[in-house]
């Protein structure tokens, strides 16, 4: 009997078998590759982005002012929720694919920290979903209701 590390599985022969200690080759999808659905690869799509940030406590008035400034500078921001030590920003991003939308989202906080006066918090969460998935979640009763007020609000 072959020993298997906890949390892993073993195959029973065939192409998936490998010798003990042999590395498994990982396969991935190249950035920009997507399911061939007849859509042009170069056409931008809408992606719903939720960016979560967190860090040390900051004066709540300053957090609100900074998020309002960010929303003013970049009107694509749909809604922001905040507290003294964390915030969540939701918005729509137009991008060719998920990789591009995520890259823009991951730069948002750091690139606008100085100009908007944002707290020196780190990104602790990111969700990027396509428009169809967003609307499926809303229809199923998950996620914020479409009537969620746009703007900057406390948690």
PDB file of C-alpha atoms in Angstrom:
ATOM      1  CA  UNK A   1       0.000   0.000   0.000  1.00  0.00           C
ATOM      2  CA  UNK A   2       1.275   3.442  -0.938  1.00  0.00           C
ATOM      3  CA  UNK A   3       1.345   6.197   1.667  1.00  0.00           C
ATOM      4  CA  UNK A   4      -0.457   9.422   0.843  1.00  0.00           C
ATOM      5  CA  UNK A   5      -0.070  12.741   2.622  1.00  0.00           C
ATOM      6  CA  UNK A   6      -3.180  13.937   4.484  1.00  0.00           C
ATOM      7  CA  UNK A   7      -5.411  16.028   2.251  1.00  0.00           C
ATOM      8  CA  UNK A   8      -4.145  14.448  -0.987  1.00  0.00           C
ATOM      9  CA  UNK A   9      -5.386  11.585  -3.116  1.00  0.00           C
ATOM     10  CA  UNK A  10      -3.731   8.894  -5.138  1.00  0.00           C
ATOM     11  CA  UNK A  11      -4.661   7.716  -8.623  1.00  0.00           C
ATOM     12  CA  UNK A  12      -5.046   4.053  -9.503  1.00  0.00           C
ATOM     13  CA  UNK A  13      -2.738   3.636 -12.492  1.00  0.00           C
ATOM     14  CA  UNK A  14      -3.105   5.188 -15.910  1.00  0.00           C
ATOM     15  CA  UNK A  15      -1.776   8.471 -17.206  1.00  0.00           C
ATOM     16  CA  UNK A  16      -2.214  10.180 -13.840  1.00  0.00           C
ATOM     17  CA  UNK A  17       0.189   7.835 -12.007  1.00  0.00           C
ATOM     18  CA  UNK A  18       3.661   8.970 -11.084  1.00  0.00           C
ATOM     19  CA  UNK A  19       6.559   7.581  -9.117  1.00  0.00           C
ATOM     20  CA  UNK A  20       6.986   8.381  -5.444  1.00  0.00           C
ATOM     21  CA  UNK A  21       8.632  11.791  -5.089  1.00  0.00           C
ATOM     22  CA  UNK A  22       7.977  12.724  -8.725  1.00  0.00           C
ATOM     23  CA  UNK A  23       6.650  16.272  -9.120  1.00  0.00           C
ATOM     24  CA  UNK A  24       3.234  16.743 -10.644  1.00  0.00           C
ATOM     25  CA  UNK A  25       3.120  19.157 -13.560  1.00  0.00           C
ATOM     26  CA  UNK A  26       0.560  21.894 -13.049  1.00  0.00           C
ATOM     27  CA  UNK A  27      -1.468  23.200 -15.937  1.00  0.00           C
ATOM     28  CA  UNK A  28      -3.111  26.598 -16.074  1.00  0.00           C
ATOM     29  CA  UNK A  29      -5.056  28.797 -18.400  1.00  0.00           C
ATOM     30  CA  UNK A  30      -3.102  31.641 -19.897  1.00  0.00           C
ATOM     31  CA  UNK A  31      -4.254  35.163 -19.087  1.00  0.00           C
ATOM     32  CA  UNK A  32      -6.798  36.204 -21.661  1.00  0.00           C
ATOM     33  CA  UNK A  33      -7.882  32.656 -22.534  1.00  0.00           C
ATOM     34  CA  UNK A  34     -11.551  32.018 -22.075  1.00  0.00           C
ATOM     35  CA  UNK A  35     -14.291  29.651 -23.067  1.00  0.00           C
ATOM     36  CA  UNK A  36     -14.968  29.963 -26.792  1.00  0.00           C
ATOM     37  CA  UNK A  37     -18.537  31.215 -26.832  1.00  0.00           C
ATOM     38  CA  UNK A  38     -18.359  33.077 -30.102  1.00  0.00           C
ATOM     39  CA  UNK A  39     -17.546  36.402 -28.389  1.00  0.00           C
ATOM     40  CA  UNK A  40     -14.628  38.438 -29.642  1.00  0.00           C
ATOM     41  CA  UNK A  41     -11.714  38.315 -27.215  1.00  0.00           C
ATOM     42  CA  UNK A  42     -10.981  41.999 -27.620  1.00  0.00           C
ATOM     43  CA  UNK A  43     -14.431  43.284 -26.670  1.00  0.00           C
ATOM     44  CA  UNK A  44     -14.558  44.678 -23.137  1.00  0.00           C
ATOM     45  CA  UNK A  45     -17.051  43.211 -20.692  1.00  0.00           C
ATOM     46  CA  UNK A  46     -18.509  44.471 -17.431  1.00  0.00           C
ATOM     47  CA  UNK A  47     -17.176  42.986 -14.189  1.00  0.00           C
ATOM     48  CA  UNK A  48     -18.593  43.600 -10.726  1.00  0.00           C
ATOM     49  CA  UNK A  49     -15.748  44.231  -8.283  1.00  0.00           C
ATOM     50  CA  UNK A  50     -15.832  44.084  -4.487  1.00  0.00           C
ATOM     51  CA  UNK A  51     -12.611  45.299  -2.880  1.00  0.00           C
ATOM     52  CA  UNK A  52     -12.139  44.874   0.890  1.00  0.00           C
ATOM     53  CA  UNK A  53      -9.446  46.761   2.796  1.00  0.00           C
ATOM     54  CA  UNK A  54      -8.449  46.712   6.442  1.00  0.00           C
ATOM     55  CA  UNK A  55      -5.879  48.119   8.829  1.00  0.00           C
ATOM     56  CA  UNK A  56      -5.311  50.182  11.929  1.00  0.00           C
ATOM     57  CA  UNK A  57      -8.052  52.421  13.272  1.00  0.00           C
ATOM     58  CA  UNK A  58      -8.519  55.770  11.605  1.00  0.00           C
ATOM     59  CA  UNK A  59     -10.870  58.617  12.533  1.00  0.00           C
ATOM     60  CA  UNK A  60     -14.251  57.702  11.047  1.00  0.00           C
ATOM     61  CA  UNK A  61     -14.781  61.230   9.717  1.00  0.00           C
ATOM     62  CA  UNK A  62     -11.495  61.020   7.792  1.00  0.00           C
ATOM     63  CA  UNK A  63     -12.339  57.577   6.396  1.00  0.00           C
ATOM     64  CA  UNK A  64     -15.682  58.855   5.110  1.00  0.00           C
ATOM     65  CA  UNK A  65     -14.135  61.987   3.620  1.00  0.00           C
ATOM     66  CA  UNK A  66     -11.432  59.943   1.865  1.00  0.00           C
ATOM     67  CA  UNK A  67     -13.960  57.507   0.372  1.00  0.00           C
ATOM     68  CA  UNK A  68     -16.139  60.416  -0.765  1.00  0.00           C
ATOM     69  CA  UNK A  69     -13.087  61.982  -2.421  1.00  0.00           C
ATOM     70  CA  UNK A  70     -12.282  58.680  -4.145  1.00  0.00           C
ATOM     71  CA  UNK A  71     -15.876  58.435  -5.390  1.00  0.00           C
ATOM     72  CA  UNK A  72     -15.716  62.037  -6.624  1.00  0.00           C
ATOM     73  CA  UNK A  73     -12.412  61.462  -8.428  1.00  0.00           C
ATOM     74  CA  UNK A  74     -13.639  58.173  -9.895  1.00  0.00           C
ATOM     75  CA  UNK A  75     -17.400  58.203 -10.413  1.00  0.00           C
ATOM     76  CA  UNK A  76     -17.418  54.528 -11.405  1.00  0.00           C
ATOM     77  CA  UNK A  77     -17.581  53.687  -7.679  1.00  0.00           C
ATOM     78  CA  UNK A  78     -21.033  52.369  -6.931  1.00  0.00           C
ATOM     79  CA  UNK A  79     -21.028  52.109  -3.178  1.00  0.00           C
ATOM     80  CA  UNK A  80     -18.591  52.136  -0.290  1.00  0.00           C
ATOM     81  CA  UNK A  81     -19.157  50.953   3.246  1.00  0.00           C
ATOM     82  CA  UNK A  82     -16.744  51.776   6.009  1.00  0.00           C
ATOM     83  CA  UNK A  83     -15.825  51.549   9.680  1.00  0.00           C
ATOM     84  CA  UNK A  84     -12.813  52.783  11.673  1.00  0.00           C
ATOM     85  CA  UNK A  85     -10.635  49.848  10.626  1.00  0.00           C
ATOM     86  CA  UNK A  86     -12.049  48.474   7.372  1.00  0.00           C
ATOM     87  CA  UNK A  87     -13.948  49.366   4.226  1.00  0.00           C
ATOM     88  CA  UNK A  88     -15.558  47.727   1.235  1.00  0.00           C
ATOM     89  CA  UNK A  89     -15.833  49.259  -2.221  1.00  0.00           C
ATOM     90  CA  UNK A  90     -18.166  47.935  -4.920  1.00  0.00           C
ATOM     91  CA  UNK A  91     -18.135  49.075  -8.517  1.00  0.00           C
ATOM     92  CA  UNK A  92     -18.384  48.032 -12.145  1.00  0.00           C
ATOM     93  CA  UNK A  93     -15.198  47.751 -14.188  1.00  0.00           C
ATOM     94  CA  UNK A  94     -15.053  47.498 -17.960  1.00  0.00           C
ATOM     95  CA  UNK A  95     -12.219  45.179 -18.998  1.00  0.00           C
ATOM     96  CA  UNK A  96     -11.319  42.607 -21.612  1.00  0.00           C
ATOM     97  CA  UNK A  97     -11.191  39.762 -19.099  1.00  0.00           C
ATOM     98  CA  UNK A  98     -11.162  38.937 -15.395  1.00  0.00           C
ATOM     99  CA  UNK A  99      -7.380  39.237 -15.189  1.00  0.00           C
ATOM    100  CA  UNK A 100      -7.481  42.844 -16.404  1.00  0.00           C
ATOM    101  CA  UNK A 101     -10.381  43.773 -14.098  1.00  0.00           C
ATOM    102  CA  UNK A 102      -8.615  42.216 -11.089  1.00  0.00           C
ATOM    103  CA  UNK A 103      -5.331  43.961 -11.903  1.00  0.00           C
ATOM    104  CA  UNK A 104      -7.046  47.355 -11.984  1.00  0.00           C
ATOM    105  CA  UNK A 105      -8.875  46.595  -8.715  1.00  0.00           C
ATOM    106  CA  UNK A 106      -5.673  45.551  -6.949  1.00  0.00           C
ATOM    107  CA  UNK A 107      -4.035  48.865  -7.872  1.00  0.00           C
ATOM    108  CA  UNK A 108      -6.998  51.084  -6.959  1.00  0.00           C
ATOM    109  CA  UNK A 109      -6.364  51.565  -3.233  1.00  0.00           C
ATOM    110  CA  UNK A 110      -2.613  52.089  -3.434  1.00  0.00           C
ATOM    111  CA  UNK A 111      -2.661  54.377  -6.449  1.00  0.00           C
ATOM    112  CA  UNK A 112      -5.245  56.688  -4.896  1.00  0.00           C
ATOM    113  CA  UNK A 113      -4.068  56.572  -1.288  1.00  0.00           C
ATOM    114  CA  UNK A 114      -2.320  59.952  -1.516  1.00  0.00           C
ATOM    115  CA  UNK A 115      -4.724  61.850  -3.799  1.00  0.00           C
ATOM    116  CA  UNK A 116      -7.859  60.834  -1.883  1.00  0.00           C
ATOM    117  CA  UNK A 117      -6.221  60.722   1.558  1.00  0.00           C
ATOM    118  CA  UNK A 118      -7.113  57.041   2.062  1.00  0.00           C
ATOM    119  CA  UNK A 119      -5.926  55.270   5.230  1.00  0.00           C
ATOM    120  CA  UNK A 120      -2.762  53.144   4.886  1.00  0.00           C
ATOM    121  CA  UNK A 121      -4.775  49.915   4.889  1.00  0.00           C
ATOM    122  CA  UNK A 122      -4.035  46.751   2.963  1.00  0.00           C
ATOM    123  CA  UNK A 123      -6.276  44.883   0.560  1.00  0.00           C
ATOM    124  CA  UNK A 124      -7.657  41.843   2.377  1.00  0.00           C
ATOM    125  CA  UNK A 125     -10.242  40.659  -0.125  1.00  0.00           C
ATOM    126  CA  UNK A 126     -11.149  40.863  -3.786  1.00  0.00           C
ATOM    127  CA  UNK A 127     -14.058  39.419  -5.700  1.00  0.00           C
ATOM    128  CA  UNK A 128     -14.492  39.942  -9.425  1.00  0.00           C
ATOM    129  CA  UNK A 129     -17.520  38.401 -11.134  1.00  0.00           C
ATOM    130  CA  UNK A 130     -19.013  38.857 -14.558  1.00  0.00           C
ATOM    131  CA  UNK A 131     -22.300  40.637 -15.167  1.00  0.00           C
ATOM    132  CA  UNK A 132     -24.283  37.424 -15.731  1.00  0.00           C
ATOM    133  CA  UNK A 133     -23.098  35.923 -12.426  1.00  0.00           C
ATOM    134  CA  UNK A 134     -23.888  39.158 -10.580  1.00  0.00           C
ATOM    135  CA  UNK A 135     -27.450  39.200 -11.909  1.00  0.00           C
ATOM    136  CA  UNK A 136     -27.898  35.478 -11.159  1.00  0.00           C
ATOM    137  CA  UNK A 137     -26.908  36.120  -7.535  1.00  0.00           C
ATOM    138  CA  UNK A 138     -29.302  39.055  -7.235  1.00  0.00           C
ATOM    139  CA  UNK A 139     -32.144  36.982  -8.719  1.00  0.00           C
ATOM    140  CA  UNK A 140     -31.374  34.169  -6.251  1.00  0.00           C
ATOM    141  CA  UNK A 141     -31.489  36.599  -3.310  1.00  0.00           C
ATOM    142  CA  UNK A 142     -27.725  36.770  -2.687  1.00  0.00           C
ATOM    143  CA  UNK A 143     -25.617  39.902  -2.616  1.00  0.00           C
ATOM    144  CA  UNK A 144     -26.726  43.476  -2.148  1.00  0.00           C
ATOM    145  CA  UNK A 145     -30.163  44.292  -3.447  1.00  0.00           C
ATOM    146  CA  UNK A 146     -30.170  46.532  -6.530  1.00  0.00           C
ATOM    147  CA  UNK A 147     -31.910  49.179  -4.383  1.00  0.00           C
ATOM    148  CA  UNK A 148     -28.836  49.424  -2.114  1.00  0.00           C
ATOM    149  CA  UNK A 149     -28.131  53.147  -1.914  1.00  0.00           C
ATOM    150  CA  UNK A 150     -25.283  54.302  -4.086  1.00  0.00           C
ATOM    151  CA  UNK A 151     -22.686  56.333  -2.220  1.00  0.00           C
ATOM    152  CA  UNK A 152     -20.568  56.153   0.907  1.00  0.00           C
ATOM    153  CA  UNK A 153     -22.238  54.622   3.989  1.00  0.00           C
ATOM    154  CA  UNK A 154     -21.151  53.259   7.383  1.00  0.00           C
ATOM    155  CA  UNK A 155     -21.383  49.494   7.977  1.00  0.00           C
TER     156      UNK A 155
END
